Amino acid sequence: MSGGEHAKAVLTGSYRLTPVWLLPIAALLIVAWLGWHSYQSRGVDIQIQFDSGKGLKPGKTQVMHNGLEVGRVKSLLPSNDMRSVNAIVSIQPQYKQYLTEQSQFWLIKPQITMAGISGLDTLVSGNYIAFAPSAKGAETRHFQALKKVPAQGETSGGLQLNLKAQELGSINEGSPVYFRRFQVGEVTRYSLSPDGQFVDIELFIEKPFVSLIKKNTRFWNASGINVTGSLYSVNVRTQSLLSIIKGGIAFYTPEWENAGEAAVNGDEFLLYTDYEQAEAGIPIAIEFPVNVALGKANTDIFFHGFKIGRVQAVDISEDLSKIIAKAVILPEMQPVLVEGAQFWVVEPQLGINGISGLDTLLTGRYIAMDVSQKNVKRAKFAKHFIGRGKKPFLPASSPGLHLTLKTNALSGISSGSPVLFRDIQVGTVQDYQLTSDGVDIHLLIKPEYDHLVNKSTRFWNISGVNVEADLNGIKVKSSTLNTFLAGGITFQTPQPKAQKIKNGTSFWLFTSEADATDQGVHVTIRFDSAEGLKEGTLVKYRGLKVGRITGLAIDANRDGVVADVSLEKKYQWLASEGAEFWVVRPKLGLTGASHLETLIHGSYIGVELIREQPGVVNRKIQTHFTAIAHEPGNKKRSQGLNLELVSQSLGSVKRGNGVFYRGIPVGQVTGYKLGNPADHVVIYINIDDRFTNLVGEDSRFWNASGIDATLGFFSGARVKTESLETLLAGGIAFATPSVPEQPVKSGQRFKLFAEGNGDWLKWKPEIPLQ
């Protein structure tokens, strides 16, 4: 290569990146990142519809969740129908997934109510929109704001329940729900049921307390103050000051019931008006007579002093014949709710036996219950019972001797009347009841005295005052002042070692001690009517008391009266064939008066024993008789001389007419009958024992009744009569020509002449009298 020759330069390109280019690249990346971050962090615009824009301010009103801002109101626009306001709200993007159909928004603003002050923080920060997010449901950008604040915790789970109430009372939305005075929920809303019969109340139970609600849980209105009381005590019941002001609901689950299933959302319960009604149990119905002063509902039911239930409602039956009490009984008392259980009303009573039911003066009337231990073991479960207006007699299983006394009439006895033995009270009349044949009286002898009663015991009524009066004076007899006022029964046991008796044995209740201690025989006598008769009417034999009437009743054919008569033991021979009974009443007539003592003592029953043949003593026993209308006469008397007179006609002769000898009464007409054949009349007369010797075979009898008058032109008028008595009442006279050689026997017949012969009156035999 020559020195003059120059080398040719070759140019090549260079692609090296210098550090100066890093700056714009970094700036570009930063801008891109900022743009992307700005895009990702931009808010989600949603639309919330409010009834009014009052309290909302664009750019200022925040959307809050649990105290954190999650969005802000951007603008306010009127709705298409101009009836509401649409708030355009920007929600932070991290909450986008919670913008679903189940999410809720509502406006929080300060409120002052009776229950307190809410939204107090808004006084500083202003109103804000509360947000309750929910990830459930489809996404949406349009929401309807709630018109009120939802129940506390409603958005965080819990239990929704429905209550049905008769009336709303003082319950409001937001009223607390209590358990043991601790708030566990609140009322969310209420409305009238579609049929208008109930108020539907919705409430919310917070999640931690859901397990407290069972299917058998009881709810009651705990609003205000519940005051119940009497002279004995005053009960004031309330849950809290808040429930007094705002109203409230309380609940509990009965401990005596089996644990029920857990309640679920939407379960329905009955809302009771108060705590007492919520004490639910076994429902029963008790029927009381309409004359029982049962009172109103809420009457307590006691079993031997323990409260076991309460009457919830009182109604009257459709036929207006009974009062029906609907009650509930504690479930643990189910064993005593059996057929035969007894219920009765206890109320204060001031009587002659003292004061009973004194506790009801303070606590008010209540219903008592009792049941026989025998029934508890054998009887069937029952829910319908018959109640009484007073305490019934004790069951046979209770201590003591239970007896039944039968009588025709109560006669002053009442429930509580004492039963005495030697004027010491040994028992009490428990009850009485009407039967088809009289009255049954139930009484209880105390256990320590039951040995005083056996098979030989006789009971009699000692009620009131026993007054016996006659012409000789007045006798007044009463056992004790208590029996004088309240009635009473006493008894006597003549044979202490007689056979013992069992519970339920029946005795007859005599009307007096005389009847009870009488060991005679009982007979029955049928009368056409009971005129002049009553219990205690005497039976007399020839003026001597031989018995008395112990009872009267209408006979089976209803055409007469049957008297039960007790004949004294020493006169029991009168209960035999041939005995005749009749009612002795006072007689007043022109010829005089008879049986005047009956004007004071009253009528009595006469008895006579007729002998068909002389000397007949042994007779068959007879206990059933039919009374005759008059004193017996058609048969021969058991004493004196019984004769038969045959006449063409009866004339003026009557039963009871005298039989005269020389104008002196020596006997009487005892009866008459039509002869057979019927061409004559037979008249029965009885001559007293003292004058039987005056009658002989040749004695002459004639009708001495009336006046024998003879009138002639020359002889004048002649009037003849035996006596004033025969003139007025009639009678029969006789005469005997000589001293009878042999006595005349009873039953012999004589002719009765229509009038006497003058020669007969001249007979003057010297006949000795007995």
PDB file of N, CA, C and O in Angstrom, residues 20 24 81 85 101 173 190 235 253 293 340 345 347 393 399 431 494 557 589 617 639 648:
ATOM      1  N   VAL A  20     -30.566   7.141  29.565  1.00  0.00           N
ATOM      2  CA  VAL A  20     -31.470   8.272  29.557  1.00  0.00           C
ATOM      3  C   VAL A  20     -32.895   7.872  29.187  1.00  0.00           C
ATOM      4  O   VAL A  20     -33.858   8.553  29.511  1.00  0.00           O
ATOM      5  N   PRO A  24     -38.363   7.991  30.810  1.00  0.00           N
ATOM      6  CA  PRO A  24     -39.695   8.038  30.206  1.00  0.00           C
ATOM      7  C   PRO A  24     -40.444   6.699  30.267  1.00  0.00           C
ATOM      8  O   PRO A  24     -41.662   6.657  30.368  1.00  0.00           O
ATOM      9  N   ASP A  81     -92.440   9.010  38.416  1.00  0.00           N
ATOM     10  CA  ASP A  81     -93.798   9.413  38.772  1.00  0.00           C
ATOM     11  C   ASP A  81     -93.817  10.573  39.749  1.00  0.00           C
ATOM     12  O   ASP A  81     -94.884  10.966  40.251  1.00  0.00           O
ATOM     13  N   VAL A  85     -87.896   9.777  45.576  1.00  0.00           N
ATOM     14  CA  VAL A  85     -86.590  10.317  45.221  1.00  0.00           C
ATOM     15  C   VAL A  85     -85.620   9.162  45.032  1.00  0.00           C
ATOM     16  O   VAL A  85     -85.569   8.243  45.870  1.00  0.00           O
ATOM     17  N   GLU A 101     -79.963  -8.754  45.853  1.00  0.00           N
ATOM     18  CA  GLU A 101     -81.384  -8.473  46.095  1.00  0.00           C
ATOM     19  C   GLU A 101     -81.747  -8.525  47.581  1.00  0.00           C
ATOM     20  O   GLU A 101     -82.729  -7.926  48.004  1.00  0.00           O
ATOM     21  N   GLU A 173     -93.987  -1.661  67.455  1.00  0.00           N
ATOM     22  CA  GLU A 173     -92.805  -2.114  66.743  1.00  0.00           C
ATOM     23  C   GLU A 173     -91.577  -1.718  67.558  1.00  0.00           C
ATOM     24  O   GLU A 173     -91.442  -0.582  67.998  1.00  0.00           O
ATOM     25  N   TYR A 190     -96.496  -5.552  63.175  1.00  0.00           N
ATOM     26  CA  TYR A 190     -97.800  -6.121  63.527  1.00  0.00           C
ATOM     27  C   TYR A 190     -98.820  -5.671  62.492  1.00  0.00           C
ATOM     28  O   TYR A 190     -98.643  -4.662  61.788  1.00  0.00           O
ATOM     29  N   ASN A 235    -100.311  -8.453  94.371  1.00  0.00           N
ATOM     30  CA  ASN A 235     -99.217  -8.883  93.522  1.00  0.00           C
ATOM     31  C   ASN A 235     -99.050  -7.882  92.387  1.00  0.00           C
ATOM     32  O   ASN A 235    -100.005  -7.577  91.666  1.00  0.00           O
ATOM     33  N   THR A 253     -90.991 -21.737  78.869  1.00  0.00           N
ATOM     34  CA  THR A 253     -91.382 -23.095  78.477  1.00  0.00           C
ATOM     35  C   THR A 253     -91.689 -23.871  79.742  1.00  0.00           C
ATOM     36  O   THR A 253     -90.831 -23.970  80.625  1.00  0.00           O
ATOM     37  N   ALA A 293    -122.735 -19.130  92.906  1.00  0.00           N
ATOM     38  CA  ALA A 293    -122.063 -17.846  92.656  1.00  0.00           C
ATOM     39  C   ALA A 293    -120.604 -18.123  92.330  1.00  0.00           C
ATOM     40  O   ALA A 293    -119.725 -18.024  93.174  1.00  0.00           O
ATOM     41  N   GLY A 340    -115.354 -39.287  88.997  1.00  0.00           N
ATOM     42  CA  GLY A 340    -115.687 -39.274  90.414  1.00  0.00           C
ATOM     43  C   GLY A 340    -114.992 -38.178  91.188  1.00  0.00           C
ATOM     44  O   GLY A 340    -115.322 -37.947  92.359  1.00  0.00           O
ATOM     45  N   VAL A 345    -117.417 -24.980  95.213  1.00  0.00           N
ATOM     46  CA  VAL A 345    -117.039 -23.586  95.423  1.00  0.00           C
ATOM     47  C   VAL A 345    -116.904 -23.316  96.915  1.00  0.00           C
ATOM     48  O   VAL A 345    -117.779 -23.690  97.705  1.00  0.00           O
ATOM     49  N   GLU A 347    -116.625 -20.348  99.616  1.00  0.00           N
ATOM     50  CA  GLU A 347    -116.838 -18.926  99.825  1.00  0.00           C
ATOM     51  C   GLU A 347    -117.144 -18.696 101.297  1.00  0.00           C
ATOM     52  O   GLU A 347    -117.529 -19.626 102.007  1.00  0.00           O
ATOM     53  N   PHE A 393    -120.117 -34.525 100.720  1.00  0.00           N
ATOM     54  CA  PHE A 393    -119.689 -35.407 101.799  1.00  0.00           C
ATOM     55  C   PHE A 393    -118.398 -36.114 101.397  1.00  0.00           C
ATOM     56  O   PHE A 393    -118.114 -36.316 100.225  1.00  0.00           O
ATOM     57  N   PRO A 399    -110.963 -40.999 106.612  1.00  0.00           N
ATOM     58  CA  PRO A 399    -111.051 -41.589 107.955  1.00  0.00           C
ATOM     59  C   PRO A 399    -112.414 -41.355 108.595  1.00  0.00           C
ATOM     60  O   PRO A 399    -113.025 -40.298 108.424  1.00  0.00           O
ATOM     61  N   ASP A 431    -123.903 -34.397 103.902  1.00  0.00           N
ATOM     62  CA  ASP A 431    -124.724 -34.000 102.757  1.00  0.00           C
ATOM     63  C   ASP A 431    -126.038 -34.756 102.831  1.00  0.00           C
ATOM     64  O   ASP A 431    -126.225 -35.627 103.684  1.00  0.00           O
ATOM     65  N   PRO A 494    -128.231 -49.631 122.327  1.00  0.00           N
ATOM     66  CA  PRO A 494    -128.651 -50.411 123.505  1.00  0.00           C
ATOM     67  C   PRO A 494    -127.824 -51.661 123.744  1.00  0.00           C
ATOM     68  O   PRO A 494    -127.751 -52.144 124.872  1.00  0.00           O
ATOM     69  N   ASN A 557    -150.978 -47.172  94.301  1.00  0.00           N
ATOM     70  CA  ASN A 557    -152.030 -46.891  93.325  1.00  0.00           C
ATOM     71  C   ASN A 557    -152.427 -45.420  93.281  1.00  0.00           C
ATOM     72  O   ASN A 557    -153.294 -45.036  92.495  1.00  0.00           O
ATOM     73  N   GLY A 589    -172.609 -32.390 118.569  1.00  0.00           N
ATOM     74  CA  GLY A 589    -173.982 -32.619 118.123  1.00  0.00           C
ATOM     75  C   GLY A 589    -174.983 -32.076 119.119  1.00  0.00           C
ATOM     76  O   GLY A 589    -174.636 -31.515 120.165  1.00  0.00           O
ATOM     77  N   VAL A 617    -158.210 -66.167 121.731  1.00  0.00           N
ATOM     78  CA  VAL A 617    -157.088 -65.352 122.177  1.00  0.00           C
ATOM     79  C   VAL A 617    -155.944 -65.380 121.160  1.00  0.00           C
ATOM     80  O   VAL A 617    -155.427 -64.353 120.752  1.00  0.00           O
ATOM     81  N   GLN A 639    -165.367 -57.089 124.518  1.00  0.00           N
ATOM     82  CA  GLN A 639    -165.884 -57.144 125.883  1.00  0.00           C
ATOM     83  C   GLN A 639    -167.362 -56.775 125.877  1.00  0.00           C
ATOM     84  O   GLN A 639    -167.883 -56.190 124.929  1.00  0.00           O
ATOM     85  N   GLN A 648    -187.626 -54.327 110.811  1.00  0.00           N
ATOM     86  CA  GLN A 648    -188.126 -54.161 109.459  1.00  0.00           C
ATOM     87  C   GLN A 648    -187.302 -53.122 108.706  1.00  0.00           C
ATOM     88  O   GLN A 648    -187.094 -53.242 107.508  1.00  0.00           O
TER      89      GLN A 648
END
